[in-house]
Short mmCIF file of C-alpha atoms and ligand atoms in Angstrom, two decimals:
data_model
loop_
_atom_site.label_atom_id
_atom_site.label_comp_id
_atom_site.label_asym_id
_atom_site.label_seq_id
_atom_site.Cartn_x
_atom_site.Cartn_y
_atom_site.Cartn_z
CA MET A 158 10.30 7.56 19.96
CA GLU A 159 7.84 4.80 19.77
CA ILE A 160 5.79 3.85 16.70
CA ASN A 161 2.43 2.05 16.71
CA PHE A 162 2.35 -0.10 13.52
CA ARG A 163 -1.30 -0.96 14.26
CA LYS A 164 -2.06 2.71 13.66
CA ALA A 165 -1.87 2.32 9.81
CA LYS A 166 -3.92 3.69 7.11
CA PHE A 167 -4.17 4.01 3.26
CA SER A 168 -2.74 7.41 2.33
CA ALA A 169 -2.65 7.78 -1.42
CA LEU A 170 -2.63 6.00 -4.77
CA ALA A 171 -0.33 7.20 -7.65
CA ALA A 172 -0.51 6.03 -11.18
CA THR A 173 2.41 8.21 -12.22
CA ILE A 174 5.50 9.45 -10.35
CA ASP A 175 3.97 13.07 -10.44
CA GLN A 176 0.88 11.94 -8.52
CA CYS A 177 3.14 10.69 -5.50
CA PRO A 178 2.63 12.61 -2.34
CA ALA A 179 5.42 15.01 -1.40
CA LYS A 180 7.76 13.41 1.13
CA SER A 181 6.91 14.60 4.58
CA ILE A 182 7.88 11.74 6.89
CA PRO A 183 10.53 8.93 6.64
CA GLU A 184 9.66 6.61 3.73
CA ILE A 185 10.03 2.88 3.15
CA VAL A 186 9.75 1.48 -0.42
CA MET A 187 8.76 -2.06 -0.99
CA SER A 188 10.57 -3.72 -3.90
CA GLY A 189 10.45 -7.18 -5.43
CA ARG A 190 8.77 -9.28 -8.06
CA SER A 191 5.16 -9.61 -8.28
CA ASN A 192 3.71 -12.36 -5.83
CA VAL A 193 6.74 -12.27 -3.68
CA GLY A 194 4.60 -11.07 -0.70
CA LYS A 195 4.85 -7.25 -0.53
CA SER A 196 1.18 -6.59 0.32
CA SER A 197 1.15 -9.50 2.81
CA LEU A 198 4.24 -8.07 4.56
CA ILE A 199 2.66 -4.61 4.78
CA ASN A 200 -0.51 -6.29 6.40
CA ALA A 201 1.76 -8.42 8.83
CA LEU A 202 3.79 -5.47 9.87
CA CYS A 203 0.62 -3.50 10.52
CA ASP A 204 -1.27 -6.35 11.94
CA ASN A 205 -4.21 -5.63 9.68
CA ARG A 206 -5.27 -8.21 7.16
CA LYS A 207 -7.36 -5.71 5.10
CA LEU A 208 -4.87 -2.98 4.71
CA ALA A 209 -2.96 -3.78 1.45
CA ARG A 210 -4.85 -6.07 -0.88
CA VAL A 211 -3.24 -9.45 -1.26
CA SER A 212 -3.62 -10.33 -4.87
CA GLN A 213 -3.80 -13.81 -6.29
CA THR A 214 -3.17 -12.31 -9.77
CA PRO A 215 0.33 -11.37 -10.47
CA GLY A 216 0.79 -7.97 -12.00
CA LYS A 217 -2.49 -6.50 -10.97
CA THR A 218 -1.10 -3.66 -9.05
CA ARG A 219 -0.22 -0.85 -11.60
CA ALA A 220 0.01 2.05 -9.07
CA VAL A 221 2.14 3.03 -6.15
CA VAL A 222 0.18 2.69 -3.05
CA PHE A 223 1.06 4.58 0.07
CA PHE A 224 0.27 3.67 3.65
CA ASP A 225 0.86 5.96 6.61
CA ILE A 226 1.84 4.31 10.00
CA ASP A 227 1.10 6.23 13.08
CA ASP A 228 1.63 9.42 11.10
CA LYS A 229 5.39 8.75 11.52
CA LEU A 230 6.31 6.49 8.77
CA ARG A 231 5.13 6.10 5.06
CA ILE A 232 5.24 2.94 3.11
CA ALA A 233 5.31 2.86 -0.73
CA ASP A 234 4.10 -0.35 -2.21
CA LEU A 235 5.56 -0.36 -5.76
CA PRO A 236 4.17 -2.36 -8.71
CA GLY A 237 6.41 -5.47 -8.72
CA TYR A 238 8.39 -6.62 -11.68
CA GLY A 239 8.65 -10.01 -13.43
CA TYR A 240 4.98 -10.46 -14.60
CA ALA A 241 4.73 -13.70 -16.42
CA LYS A 242 1.19 -13.22 -17.43
CA VAL A 243 1.03 -9.80 -19.03
CA SER A 244 2.10 -8.52 -22.39
CA ARG A 245 5.49 -7.12 -23.10
CA GLU A 246 3.85 -3.72 -23.52
CA LYS A 247 2.23 -3.81 -20.15
CA LYS A 248 5.42 -5.23 -18.55
CA SER A 249 7.35 -2.13 -19.55
CA GLN A 250 4.45 0.09 -18.40
CA PHE A 251 4.55 -1.59 -14.99
CA SER A 252 8.15 -1.57 -14.42
CA SER A 253 8.73 1.99 -15.71
CA LEU A 254 6.72 3.26 -12.69
CA ALA A 255 8.78 1.27 -10.26
CA ASP A 256 11.98 2.33 -12.25
CA SER A 257 11.08 5.98 -12.14
CA TYR A 258 10.66 5.76 -8.40
CA PHE A 259 14.34 5.15 -8.08
CA THR A 260 15.55 7.38 -10.99
CA SER A 261 13.36 10.53 -10.69
CA GLY A 262 15.38 11.86 -7.77
CA ARG A 263 12.54 11.17 -5.30
CA GLN A 264 13.64 10.88 -1.77
CA PHE A 265 13.12 7.81 0.43
CA ASP A 266 14.87 6.37 3.47
CA LEU A 267 14.83 2.70 3.24
CA VAL A 268 14.08 -0.14 0.66
CA LEU A 269 12.72 -3.44 1.72
CA HIS A 270 13.84 -5.66 -1.12
CA LEU A 271 11.76 -8.84 -0.97
CA MET A 272 12.68 -12.24 -2.42
CA ASP A 273 11.03 -15.44 -2.13
CA ILE A 274 13.35 -17.79 -0.07
CA ARG A 275 12.57 -20.76 -2.22
CA ARG A 276 13.36 -19.22 -5.59
CA GLU A 277 16.72 -18.63 -7.44
CA PRO A 278 17.63 -14.98 -7.92
CA SER A 279 15.99 -13.31 -10.93
CA ASP A 280 17.99 -11.03 -13.23
CA GLU A 281 15.83 -8.19 -11.83
CA ASP A 282 16.76 -8.97 -8.23
CA VAL A 283 20.48 -9.17 -8.96
CA ALA A 284 20.16 -5.92 -10.99
CA MET A 285 18.18 -4.30 -8.19
CA LEU A 286 20.80 -5.19 -5.49
CA GLU A 287 23.60 -4.01 -7.75
CA TYR A 288 21.85 -0.65 -8.28
CA MET A 289 21.25 -0.09 -4.57
CA ASN A 290 24.86 -0.98 -3.72
CA ALA A 291 26.17 1.29 -6.44
CA ASN A 292 23.91 4.17 -5.33
CA ASN A 293 24.32 3.87 -1.55
CA ILE A 294 20.69 3.17 -0.99
CA ARG A 295 19.85 1.81 2.31
CA TYR A 296 18.15 -1.50 2.10
CA PHE A 297 17.10 -4.53 4.01
CA VAL A 298 17.01 -7.98 2.24
CA VAL A 299 13.77 -9.64 3.21
CA PHE A 300 13.41 -13.31 2.29
CA THR A 301 9.65 -14.15 2.24
CA LYS A 302 7.61 -17.33 2.71
CA CYS A 303 9.91 -18.84 5.20
CA ASP A 304 7.20 -20.94 6.61
CA LYS A 305 8.01 -23.34 3.69
CA TYR A 306 11.11 -24.58 5.41
CA SER A 307 11.74 -26.27 8.77
CA ALA A 308 14.06 -24.45 11.25
CA ALA A 309 17.10 -26.40 10.18
CA GLY A 310 16.21 -26.13 6.42
CA LEU A 311 15.80 -22.42 6.82
CA ARG A 312 19.29 -22.07 8.26
CA ARG A 313 20.82 -24.14 5.54
CA ARG A 314 18.94 -22.33 2.76
CA LEU A 315 20.08 -18.84 4.25
CA GLU A 316 23.72 -20.05 4.18
CA GLU A 317 23.13 -21.16 0.54
CA LEU A 318 21.48 -17.78 -0.47
CA LYS A 319 24.46 -15.82 1.19
CA ASP A 320 26.79 -17.65 -1.22
CA ILE A 321 24.55 -17.05 -4.14
CA TYR A 322 24.08 -13.42 -3.67
CA ASP A 323 27.37 -12.23 -2.39
CA PHE A 324 25.67 -9.65 -0.07
CA ASP A 325 27.71 -7.08 1.80
CA GLU A 326 28.97 -8.44 5.06
CA ASN A 327 26.99 -5.74 6.92
CA ALA A 328 23.90 -6.28 4.89
CA ASP A 329 20.72 -6.55 7.02
CA ILE A 330 19.01 -9.79 6.11
CA PHE A 331 15.57 -10.82 7.35
CA ALA A 332 13.82 -14.20 7.06
CA ILE A 333 10.11 -13.71 7.40
CA SER A 334 6.80 -15.35 7.02
CA SER A 335 3.79 -13.08 6.85
CA ASP A 336 1.44 -16.11 7.14
CA LYS A 337 3.12 -17.57 10.29
CA LYS A 338 4.19 -14.09 11.68
CA LEU A 339 7.82 -15.11 11.67
CA GLY A 340 10.48 -12.46 11.94
CA ILE A 341 7.91 -9.72 11.86
CA ASP A 342 8.75 -8.19 15.29
CA GLN A 343 12.48 -8.17 14.47
CA LEU A 344 11.67 -6.31 11.18
CA ARG A 345 9.54 -3.77 12.97
CA GLU A 346 12.26 -3.22 15.49
CA ALA A 347 14.88 -2.74 12.92
CA ILE A 348 12.71 -0.20 10.91
CA ALA A 349 11.90 1.73 14.03
CA LYS A 350 15.58 1.78 15.15
CA LEU A 351 16.71 3.07 11.75
CA LEU A 352 13.95 5.56 10.94
CA ILE A 353 12.16 6.74 14.11
N1 GDP B 100 3.20 -19.53 2.36
C1 GDP B 100 3.22 -18.10 2.38
N2 GDP B 100 2.53 -17.58 1.40
C2 GDP B 100 2.63 -16.16 1.44
C3 GDP B 100 3.23 -15.40 2.39
N3 GDP B 100 3.22 -14.16 2.02
C4 GDP B 100 2.52 -14.10 0.95
N4 GDP B 100 2.04 -15.22 0.46
C5 GDP B 100 1.15 -15.65 -0.64
O1 GDP B 100 1.82 -15.18 -1.84
C6 GDP B 100 0.86 -14.60 -2.69
C7 GDP B 100 1.22 -13.18 -3.12
O2 GDP B 100 1.24 -12.40 -2.02
P1 GDP B 100 1.15 -10.73 -2.17
O3 GDP B 100 1.16 -10.27 -0.77
O4 GDP B 100 -0.16 -10.32 -2.81
O5 GDP B 100 2.42 -10.48 -2.98
P2 GDP B 100 2.70 -9.13 -3.83
O6 GDP B 100 2.29 -9.31 -5.23
O7 GDP B 100 4.23 -9.00 -3.77
O8 GDP B 100 2.02 -7.96 -3.13
C8 GDP B 100 -0.41 -14.68 -2.06
O9 GDP B 100 -1.11 -15.87 -2.47
C9 GDP B 100 -0.07 -14.77 -0.63
O10 GDP B 100 -1.04 -15.56 0.16
C10 GDP B 100 3.97 -16.17 3.43
O11 GDP B 100 4.60 -15.55 4.36
N5 GDP B 100 3.92 -17.51 3.36
MG1 MG B 101 0.76 -6.44 -3.81
#
């Protein structure tokens, strides 16, 4: 079955786990620290610059935002973790919604775990990858902002990261740039192949 990523629309906003829409179609969960490029990737996948708001202010998104693609696929944009600029109290409030997404028994089909290719892994990234490995959660590792490297530099950096992270041999790893539309087609294809 084909999927038209351009046929995407806002579907729902949930400030608590109970407000999340019941699962009716395959669901992808966006995970990763604030500012890693989650909203930008949703926009790039759907070829729509206005779909998900791209925030300049880390930590602004407090809710889970749902987008439906072609009525065949749902994307859940989780509040990111690692907000440097918000209080400790707000921090736990933000991350508890994202945490409960994984611990509440809610069903989903794939996690896109985003990490900035230039940064070293954060404790949260390491914990998240361990959690997904331990719980047999299907995930793609997506390195973002790859336009910051030359082609040769990108290959070197990816080798470095494979040593740093100790990924599963069969892990699906993507290197993308939402700005330059690098790796977006490959990611669309892999998503459609797995879920549609
Ligand atoms: N250079 C570059 N910057 C990006 C890319 N994707 C996102 N950004 C920038 O990173 C910042 C955070 O992006 P956003 O999508 O809001 O991240 P989110 O907080 O994870 O949703 C914004 O300033 C974006 O313009 C990319 O592929 N390349
Ligand atoms: Mg966002």
